[in-house]
Each structure stands twice: as C-alpha cells, then as structure tokens.
Coordinates of C-alpha atoms and ligand atoms in Angstrom, one line a residue:
X1 CA 123.9 -81.5 34.8
X2 CA 126.6 -79.2 33.3
X3 CA 125.3 -77.4 30.0
X4 CA 128.0 -77.1 27.4
X5 CA 128.8 -75.0 24.3
X6 CA 131.5 -76.3 22.1
X7 CA 133.1 -73.6 19.9
X8 CA 134.8 -75.5 16.9
X9 CA 132.8 -78.7 17.5
X10 CA 134.1 -80.2 14.1
X11 CA 137.7 -79.8 14.8
X12 CA 140.1 -82.1 16.4
X13 CA 139.4 -80.9 19.9
X14 CA 135.8 -80.5 19.4
X15 CA 135.3 -84.2 18.2
X16 CA 137.4 -85.4 21.3
X17 CA 135.2 -83.3 23.6
X18 CA 132.2 -84.8 22.2
X19 CA 133.7 -88.2 22.7
X20 CA 134.2 -87.6 26.3
X21 CA 130.7 -86.0 26.8
X22 CA 129.1 -89.1 25.2
X23 CA 130.7 -91.3 27.9
X24 CA 128.8 -89.3 30.6
X25 CA 125.4 -88.5 29.5
X26 CA 124.3 -88.2 33.2
X27 CA 126.7 -85.3 33.9
X28 CA 126.8 -83.2 30.6
X29 CA 124.3 -82.0 28.1
X30 CA 125.1 -80.0 24.9
X31 CA 123.5 -76.5 24.6
X32 CA 125.2 -75.3 21.4
X33 CA 127.6 -76.5 18.8
X34 CA 129.6 -74.3 16.2
X35 CA 131.5 -75.1 13.0
X36 CA 132.8 -73.0 10.2
X37 CA 132.4 -74.8 7.0
X38 CA 132.1 -78.6 7.7
X39 CA 128.3 -78.5 7.6
X40 CA 127.6 -82.2 7.1
X41 CA 129.8 -83.1 10.2
X42 CA 127.9 -80.6 12.2
X43 CA 124.7 -82.0 11.2
X44 CA 125.6 -85.4 12.2
X45 CA 126.8 -84.1 15.6
X46 CA 123.4 -82.2 16.0
X47 CA 121.6 -85.5 15.3
X48 CA 123.5 -87.4 17.9
X49 CA 123.7 -84.6 20.7
X50 CA 120.5 -82.6 20.0
X51 CA 121.7 -79.1 21.0
X52 CA 119.4 -76.1 21.2
X53 CA 121.5 -74.1 18.9
X54 CA 124.0 -74.5 16.2
X55 CA 126.2 -71.7 14.6
X56 CA 128.1 -71.8 11.4
X57 CA 130.2 -69.4 9.3
X58 CA 128.0 -68.0 6.6
X59 CA 124.2 -67.7 5.5
X60 CA 124.7 -70.2 2.9
X61 CA 126.3 -72.7 5.4
X62 CA 123.3 -72.0 7.7
X63 CA 120.7 -72.8 4.9
X64 CA 122.5 -76.0 4.1
X65 CA 122.6 -77.0 7.8
X66 CA 118.9 -76.1 8.4
X67 CA 117.9 -78.3 5.4
X68 CA 120.0 -81.1 6.6
X69 CA 118.6 -81.1 10.1
X70 CA 115.0 -80.7 8.7
X71 CA 115.6 -83.9 6.8
X72 CA 116.7 -85.6 9.9
X73 CA 113.9 -84.2 12.0
X74 CA 116.3 -82.5 14.3
X75 CA 114.9 -79.3 15.9
X76 CA 118.1 -77.3 16.5
X77 CA 118.0 -73.6 15.9
X78 CA 120.6 -72.6 13.2
X79 CA 122.4 -69.3 13.2
X80 CA 125.6 -68.0 11.6
X81 CA 128.4 -65.4 12.1
X82 CA 130.5 -63.9 15.0
X83 CA 127.6 -62.4 17.0
X84 CA 125.8 -65.8 17.0
X85 CA 129.1 -67.4 18.3
X86 CA 129.3 -64.8 21.0
X87 CA 125.6 -65.2 21.9
X88 CA 125.9 -69.2 22.3
X89 CA 129.1 -68.5 24.4
X90 CA 127.5 -66.3 26.7
X91 CA 123.9 -67.4 27.0
X92 CA 122.3 -67.8 30.4
X93 CA 121.6 -71.5 29.7
X94 CA 125.3 -72.3 29.5
X95 CA 127.7 -73.3 32.3
X96 CA 130.6 -74.3 30.3
X97 CA 132.2 -73.2 27.2
X98 CA 134.8 -75.4 25.3
X99 CA 136.9 -72.7 23.3
X100 CA 138.2 -74.8 20.4
X101 CA 137.9 -72.5 17.3
X102 CA 141.4 -72.3 15.7
X103 CA 143.2 -68.9 15.4
X104 CA 142.3 -65.4 15.8
X105 CA 138.7 -66.1 14.9
X106 CA 138.2 -67.6 18.4
X107 CA 139.1 -64.4 20.3
X108 CA 135.6 -62.6 20.2
X109 CA 133.5 -65.7 21.3
X110 CA 136.1 -66.9 23.9
X111 CA 136.2 -63.4 25.3
X112 CA 132.5 -63.3 25.5
X113 CA 132.3 -66.4 27.5
X114 CA 134.8 -65.1 29.8
X115 CA 133.0 -61.7 30.3
X116 CA 129.8 -63.7 30.9
X117 CA 131.7 -65.4 33.8
X118 CA 131.5 -69.0 32.3
X119 CA 133.7 -71.8 33.1
X120 CA 135.9 -71.6 30.1
X121 CA 137.9 -74.6 28.9
X122 CA 140.7 -72.9 26.9
X123 CA 142.1 -74.8 23.8
X124 CA 142.2 -71.7 21.6
X125 CA 145.7 -70.4 22.6
X126 CA 145.8 -67.8 19.9
X127 CA 143.0 -65.7 21.7
X128 CA 145.2 -65.6 24.8
X129 CA 148.4 -64.9 22.9
X130 CA 146.8 -61.9 21.3
X131 CA 144.9 -60.4 24.1
X132 CA 146.9 -61.5 27.1
X133 CA 146.3 -59.3 30.2
X134 CA 143.0 -58.0 28.7
X135 CA 141.7 -61.5 28.7
X136 CA 142.9 -62.4 32.1
X137 CA 141.5 -59.3 33.5
X138 CA 138.2 -59.8 32.0
X139 CA 137.8 -63.5 33.2
X140 CA 138.9 -62.2 36.6
X141 CA 136.4 -59.4 36.7
X142 CA 133.5 -61.6 35.6
X143 CA 134.4 -64.4 38.0
X144 CA 135.0 -66.8 35.0
X145 CA 136.9 -70.0 35.8
X146 CA 139.7 -70.6 33.2
X147 CA 140.8 -74.0 32.8
X148 CA 143.6 -75.0 30.5
X149 CA 143.1 -77.7 27.7
X150 CA 146.4 -77.3 25.9
X151 CA 148.2 -80.4 27.2
X152 CA 151.2 -78.7 28.5
X153 CA 149.2 -76.0 30.4
X154 CA 146.8 -78.7 31.7
X155 CA 149.7 -80.7 33.0
X156 CA 151.2 -77.5 34.6
X157 CA 147.9 -76.7 36.2
X158 CA 147.9 -80.2 37.7
X159 CA 151.4 -79.9 39.1
X160 CA 150.9 -76.5 40.7
X161 CA 149.9 -76.2 44.3
X162 CA 146.0 -76.2 45.0
X163 CA 146.3 -72.7 46.6
X164 CA 148.4 -71.1 43.6
X165 CA 147.5 -67.4 43.3
X166 CA 147.7 -65.4 40.1
X167 CA 151.5 -65.4 40.1
X168 CA 154.2 -67.7 41.2
X169 CA 155.2 -65.4 44.0
X170 CA 155.3 -67.3 47.5
X171 CA 154.3 -70.7 45.9
X172 CA 157.9 -72.1 45.8
X173 CA 157.8 -72.6 42.0
X174 CA 161.4 -72.3 40.6
X175 CA 160.6 -73.0 37.0
X176 CA 157.9 -74.0 34.6
X177 CA 159.2 -76.7 32.2
X178 CA 157.1 -76.8 29.0
X179 CA 157.9 -80.0 27.2
X180 CA 157.9 -80.1 23.3
X181 CA 158.1 -83.1 21.1
X182 CA 160.0 -81.2 18.4
X183 CA 157.6 -82.3 15.8
X184 CA 158.1 -84.2 12.6
X185 CA 161.3 -82.4 11.6
X186 CA 163.5 -82.7 14.9
X187 CA 166.3 -84.6 13.3
X188 CA 165.8 -83.9 9.6
X189 CA 168.7 -82.1 7.9
X190 CA 167.8 -78.4 8.1
X191 CA 169.1 -77.7 4.5
X192 CA 166.2 -80.1 3.3
X193 CA 163.4 -78.3 5.2
X194 CA 162.6 -76.0 2.4
X195 CA 161.4 -79.0 0.3
X196 CA 159.0 -80.4 2.8
X197 CA 155.3 -80.6 1.9
X198 CA 152.1 -79.7 4.0
X199 CA 151.4 -83.4 4.3
X200 CA 154.9 -84.1 5.9
X201 CA 154.7 -81.1 8.0
X202 CA 151.1 -82.1 9.2
X203 CA 152.2 -85.7 10.0
X204 CA 153.0 -85.2 13.6
X205 CA 154.9 -88.3 15.3
X206 CA 152.6 -88.3 18.5
X207 CA 149.5 -86.3 18.3
X208 CA 146.6 -86.2 15.6
X209 CA 145.5 -82.4 15.5
X210 CA 144.1 -79.9 13.1
X211 CA 146.4 -78.7 10.2
X212 CA 147.3 -75.3 11.7
X213 CA 148.6 -76.4 14.8
X214 CA 150.3 -79.2 13.2
X215 CA 152.3 -76.9 11.1
X216 CA 153.0 -74.6 14.2
X217 CA 154.3 -77.9 15.8
X218 CA 156.7 -78.4 12.9
X219 CA 158.0 -74.9 13.2
X220 CA 157.8 -74.9 17.0
X221 CA 155.8 -71.8 16.7
X222 CA 153.3 -73.8 18.6
X223 CA 155.8 -74.1 21.6
X224 CA 156.4 -70.3 21.2
X225 CA 152.6 -69.5 21.4
X226 CA 152.5 -71.8 24.5
X227 CA 155.4 -70.0 26.3
X228 CA 153.1 -66.8 25.9
X229 CA 150.1 -68.8 26.9
X230 CA 151.9 -70.0 30.1
X231 CA 152.9 -66.5 30.8
X232 CA 149.4 -65.3 30.9
X233 CA 147.7 -68.4 32.5
X234 CA 150.2 -68.7 35.4
X235 CA 151.3 -65.1 35.7
X236 CA 154.9 -66.3 35.1
X237 CA 157.7 -64.1 34.2
X238 CA 159.5 -65.1 31.0
X239 CA 162.7 -66.3 32.6
X240 CA 160.7 -68.7 34.8
X241 CA 159.6 -70.4 31.7
X242 CA 161.9 -73.0 30.0
X243 CA 161.3 -75.3 26.9
X244 CA 162.5 -78.9 27.0
X245 CA 162.5 -81.1 24.0
X246 CA 161.0 -84.5 25.0
X247 CA 160.3 -86.5 21.8
X248 CA 158.1 -89.2 23.4
X249 CA 155.4 -86.8 24.5
X250 CA 154.8 -88.8 27.7
X251 CA 155.5 -86.1 30.2
X252 CA 153.1 -83.4 29.2
X253 CA 155.0 -80.7 31.3
X254 CA 156.7 -80.1 34.6
X255 CA 156.9 -77.8 37.6
X256 CA 160.3 -77.4 39.3
X257 CA 160.2 -76.1 43.0
X258 CA 162.8 -74.4 45.0
X259 CA 163.3 -77.5 47.2
X260 CA 164.5 -79.4 44.3
X261 CA 161.4 -81.3 43.7
X262 CA 160.1 -81.7 40.1
X263 CA 156.4 -82.5 39.6
X264 CA 155.4 -84.0 36.2
X265 CA 152.1 -85.0 34.7
X266 CA 152.3 -88.1 32.5
X267 CA 150.0 -89.8 30.2
X268 CA 149.4 -91.2 26.7
X269 CA 149.3 -88.4 24.1
X270 CA 145.6 -88.1 23.8
X271 CA 143.7 -84.8 24.2
X272 CA 140.7 -86.6 25.9
X273 CA 142.8 -86.6 29.2
X274 CA 143.1 -82.9 29.6
X275 CA 139.5 -82.3 28.3
X276 CA 138.0 -84.9 30.8
X277 CA 140.2 -83.3 33.5
X278 CA 138.9 -79.7 32.8
X279 CA 135.3 -80.8 32.3
X280 CA 135.2 -82.7 35.6
X281 CA 137.7 -80.6 37.8
X282 CA 138.1 -81.0 40.7
X283 CA 136.6 -84.4 40.2
X284 CA 138.1 -87.2 37.8
X285 CA 136.1 -89.0 35.2
X286 CA 136.9 -91.8 32.6
X287 CA 138.0 -90.2 29.3
X288 CA 138.5 -93.3 27.1
X289 CA 142.3 -93.0 27.2
X290 CA 144.2 -96.1 27.9
X291 CA 146.3 -96.3 31.2
X292 CA 149.9 -95.4 30.5
X293 CA 152.2 -98.5 30.4
X294 CA 155.6 -97.2 31.5
X295 CA 157.4 -100.5 30.7
X296 CA 156.1 -100.3 27.1
X297 CA 157.7 -96.8 26.6
X298 CA 160.9 -97.7 28.5
X299 CA 162.8 -94.6 27.4
X300 CA 162.1 -91.0 28.0
X301 CA 164.6 -88.5 26.2
X302 CA 165.2 -84.9 26.9
X303 CA 167.3 -82.3 25.1
X304 CA 167.6 -78.5 24.9
X305 CA 165.8 -76.7 21.8
X306 CA 167.9 -75.6 18.8
X307 CA 166.9 -72.1 17.9
X308 CA 168.8 -72.4 14.6
X309 CA 166.5 -75.1 13.6
X310 CA 163.4 -73.6 15.1
X311 CA 163.7 -69.8 14.7
X312 CA 159.9 -69.4 15.4
X313 CA 160.5 -70.3 18.9
X314 CA 163.0 -67.5 19.4
X315 CA 160.6 -65.0 17.7
X316 CA 157.9 -66.0 20.1
X317 CA 160.2 -65.4 23.2
X318 CA 161.3 -62.0 21.6
X319 CA 157.6 -61.0 21.2
X320 CA 156.7 -61.9 24.7
X321 CA 159.8 -59.9 25.9
X322 CA 158.8 -57.0 23.7
X323 CA 155.2 -57.0 25.3
X324 CA 152.1 -54.8 24.1
X325 CA 150.7 -55.9 20.8
X326 CA 153.9 -57.6 19.7
X327 CA 152.4 -61.2 20.3
X328 CA 149.4 -60.3 18.4
X329 CA 151.5 -59.2 15.5
X330 CA 153.4 -62.4 15.7
X331 CA 150.3 -64.6 15.8
X332 CA 148.6 -62.8 12.9
X333 CA 151.8 -63.1 10.7
X334 CA 152.1 -66.8 11.7
X335 CA 148.5 -67.5 10.7
X336 CA 148.8 -65.9 7.3
X337 CA 152.2 -67.6 6.7
X338 CA 151.0 -71.0 7.8
X339 CA 148.0 -70.8 5.4
X340 CA 150.3 -69.6 2.6
X341 CA 152.5 -72.8 3.2
X342 CA 149.4 -75.1 3.3
X343 CA 148.2 -73.4 0.0
X344 CA 151.7 -74.1 -1.5
X345 CA 152.4 -70.4 -1.9
X346 CA 155.6 -70.4 0.2
X347 CA 158.1 -73.0 1.3
X348 CA 158.5 -74.2 4.9
X349 CA 161.4 -72.1 5.8
X350 CA 159.7 -69.0 4.6
X351 CA 157.2 -69.2 7.4
X352 CA 159.7 -67.9 10.0
X353 CA 161.1 -65.3 7.4
X354 CA 157.6 -63.8 7.0
X355 CA 156.9 -63.4 10.5
X356 CA 160.3 -61.9 11.2
X357 CA 159.7 -59.5 8.4
X358 CA 156.3 -58.4 9.8
X359 CA 157.4 -58.0 13.5
X360 CA 160.3 -55.9 12.4
X361 CA 158.4 -53.8 9.9
X362 CA 155.5 -52.9 12.1
X363 CA 156.0 -51.0 15.3
X364 CA 154.1 -52.6 18.3
X365 CA 151.8 -50.6 20.6
X366 CA 150.1 -50.8 23.8
X367 CA 147.7 -53.7 24.1
X368 CA 145.2 -51.6 26.1
X369 CA 141.9 -52.6 24.3
X370 CA 140.6 -55.4 22.2
X371 CA 140.1 -52.8 19.4
X372 CA 143.8 -51.9 19.5
X373 CA 144.8 -55.6 19.4
X374 CA 142.4 -56.3 16.5
X375 CA 143.8 -53.3 14.6
X376 CA 147.4 -54.5 14.9
X377 CA 146.1 -58.1 13.9
X378 CA 144.7 -56.6 10.8
X379 CA 147.9 -54.6 9.9
X380 CA 150.0 -57.6 10.5
X381 CA 147.8 -59.8 8.2
X382 CA 148.0 -57.2 5.6
X383 CA 151.7 -56.9 5.7
X384 CA 152.3 -60.4 5.7
X385 CA 150.1 -60.9 2.7
X386 CA 152.1 -58.1 0.9
X387 CA 155.3 -59.8 1.7
X388 CA 154.1 -63.1 0.5
X389 CA 153.0 -61.6 -2.6
X390 CA 156.3 -60.1 -3.3
X391 CA 158.0 -63.5 -2.6
X392 CA 155.8 -65.4 -4.9
X393 CA 155.6 -63.0 -7.9
Ligands
NDP403 P1 140.8 -77.9 13.8 O1 141.4 -77.2 12.6 O2 140.8 -79.2 13.8 O3 139.3 -77.3 14.1 C1 139.2 -75.9 14.2 C2 137.6 -75.7 14.6 O4 137.5 -74.3 14.3 C3 136.7 -76.4 13.4 O5 135.5 -76.6 14.1 C4 136.4 -75.4 12.4 O6 135.2 -75.4 11.7 C5 136.3 -74.0 13.4 N1 136.8 -72.8 12.6 C6 137.9 -72.7 11.7 N2 137.9 -71.5 11.3 C7 136.9 -70.8 11.8 C8 136.4 -69.4 11.7 N3 137.0 -68.5 10.9 N4 135.4 -69.1 12.5 C9 134.7 -69.9 13.3 N5 135.2 -71.2 13.5 C10 136.2 -71.6 12.6 O7 141.8 -77.5 15.0 P2 142.1 -78.1 16.5 O8 140.9 -78.6 17.0 O9 143.3 -79.0 16.2 O10 142.5 -76.9 17.2 C11 141.6 -76.0 17.9 C12 142.3 -75.0 18.9 O11 142.7 -75.8 19.9 C13 143.5 -74.3 18.3 O12 143.6 -73.1 18.7 C14 144.7 -75.2 18.6 O13 145.9 -74.3 18.9 C15 144.2 -75.6 20.1 N6 144.8 -76.9 20.4 C16 144.6 -78.0 19.7 C17 145.3 -79.3 20.1 C18 144.9 -80.5 19.4 O14 145.4 -81.6 19.7 N7 144.2 -80.5 18.2 C19 146.1 -79.4 21.3 C20 146.2 -78.0 22.0 C21 145.5 -76.9 21.5 P3 135.1 -76.3 10.4 O15 135.4 -77.7 10.8 O16 133.7 -76.2 10.0 O17 136.1 -75.8 9.5
MG404 MG1 150.1 -78.1 23.5

C-alpha cells in the first residue's frame, strides 16, 4: 500500500490524481490532501478518501473545513499554512507526494518532500524553475525519487534509456524535443492578440487545465518554463533542447539519438496517463484514459515556433542561458503578469512586456540558497506590480 499526500488536491492535477487513485484502492491510500481556498471541494474529497490530515490556506478556511467535516462525521485533522503543508509533505507516514500546487507557493512543501527523501511526483514546474540545482541536489542528497508529471517531461522520461544518469553524457541522446501545441492563439492574427479575453486565453484546444497554466500555454511561457524544467530534470544543456510545435498534442515529446533514432511517447491528451505512469512506476496501471486511435487522428503536424508571436518563449531561453536567479525573476514576473491579465488589469500582449521589463531592470544573482531565490522572487514581484501600476494608472 502506497501512502500518498496530494498538495493541490482541488486543482486540475489534484482531481485527476484522485481519479486514478480511486481506480486502485488496493494499491493506494490517501494520507493528506491540501487546497487553498476551495474548501467545499476539499471537504467532499475528505469525505470520499478519508485522509488523516487536510491543509488549507488560512485559519478562516480551516474553521470552515472543520465545521463541514464535523457535519459529515469525517475525522480528518485540519491544519493551515505553509508549515502544515511542509509537514504533510514530509511526514514519516507518507511514501509519495504529488506536488500539484500552482506557482511559487509550491516551492517550500515540494522541497520539504524532496528533503525527506519521498517519491516526489512533480507537477509544479515553477518550483524547479526557481530553485533548479538547489532542488535537484536536495533530492539527490536525501535519496528522493523525482518522477515528472508534466506530460512532456513524463514522455521524455519514458523515452530515455533505463540506465540514464544525471546528464545525457554517454547516453547517445542527441536532442530532447519538447512538443508544444501552440495554444489557442497559434494562428490568430498577432495584431488582434491585445484584445483577447481571459476566457479565450484559458480555452486550450487540447487540454483542460488550471487558469494560470492555461494562460502560460497561450503565451507559450509554459513551454519556456518546461525548457528550464527539462534542463534541470535531465541535466541537459540548453542547446540540446528544442521546441517543436505540434498542434494535435498526440506526441507528448521525443528523444532523438545519435544513431538517427527518434523515440516518441504518444497518447490522448489526458493528464491521468502521466499521473498513473508515475504512481505505478516501474509498473503500469489503468488510468481511465481511452486507448489512442491513430486512424481517428490521421494527421500529425509539426512546425518551428515563431518567437515574434511568442516572445515569452525567447525570454525563458534567455533566462536559462543567463542562469543564477534569472529563471526565478522570470517566473515571479510571469506569475504577477498572468494574474494581472486574469484580473483584467493588463492586456494579453502586456504580459511579455512586463516580464521583459522586470528581467532587464533587476540584476540576477547566484542561486546559492533558497533564501536568495525567495528574495529575488519577492523583488521581481514588487517590480512587476510597480510596472503594472504605472501601465494602468
Ligand atoms: P489549478 O489552478 O487547477 O490548481 C492549483 C492547486 O493549488 C489548487 O488545489 C489550489 O487550491 C492550490 N493553490 C493555489 N494557490 C495556492 C497557494 N498560494 N498555496 C497553497 N495552495 C495553493 O492548477 P493545475 O492543477 O492546473 O496546475 C498545478 C501545477 O501543475 C502547476 O504548477 C502547473 O504548471 C502544473 N501542471 C499542470 C498541468 C495540467 O494539466 N493542469 C499539466 C502540467 C503541469 P484551491 O483550489 O483551493 O485554490
Ligand atoms: Mg506540459
């Protein structure tokens, strides 16, 4: 029996994870669930999965959850705040942690799971983008097993040789090919992008996801963050990673080898596949995802990314090349800009301009401690807010 904590249980990944777990009650039990503000949803999940512990964002949310659970006769212990998230991620009773909080808020609890040597199923890419080498080193030192949930990285993991080390050296890997759908605005006239609404930006053609990552997919910052994520997960130098637009999202990524072979992982676009893969690894379990019917799909298309249309992708490559805390600055500025777009404070095309402004205005430093990374994160958030204030006044 694998005992599992799900950080971000009420989100898109959290709900898909619980769906897979519910199919295999003989293999998995839920130790703890976390949410931020969707208390009623978390209460319903606690009623179904009976975790020992549940964590929410605030004291008020905790009181509300406790009252709801009492009414249902559910004896889950309710806690709140970051320290509680770190505690349920590192508790001795836990084997596996699904890290599916969105954004920088996921860093501390995900790192706590890694430092406690857990099997970490990594959906939260922002944590790795921010902390890079620090996170990988912490996981390595504690003997944590990191398994990628992001569909591209899970696909790459499946296509790499079983004995792959910490870097591509000696593995015969020539290129890591990250596929990208191009999002909802792949073919829309660029000059009309300033007028798009949050609803249009969040309407992804192939994937149903949370709002932040949906906007990131529309700007292609999501792919940029994934390039940085791939760099750290697979120890791959920047020039070994290529982005290929593939609008159908059937091939989830590929690995190209020196002998000319290209291995790809295919499947219907449904996150339950990578979730089930990582949960059961190295075994395979049913996920609820329908088998892929290639004759139904019939056509697979590929093209190069257009960096004029998607400046965020170029900004992410630049941040990765700059190194140090540059990716943390990029990530923080992006989180603030995306929220401002969702709140109707700025237009879609201002997202990349806010990020560019912040990464140019702030000098990046060495990412030699989590404290240094968090300090840069805070500086970038403040600079992004100031810049947005100036734009909207
Ligand atoms: P959602 O927005 O759907 O869910 C986010 C989860 O995090 C919710 O449970 C939310 O709680 C919780 N949360 C939000 N803010 C905080 C906070 N400040 N502190 C603690 N918890 C918080 O996001 P997704 O599930 O789409 O994405 C989660 C992560 O997985 C992201 O990092 C994303 O990049 C990554 N990912 C997602 C994919 C997808 O298909 N959705 C694919 C690949 C990666 P509440 O519901 O109460 O607000
Ligand atoms: Mg992805």
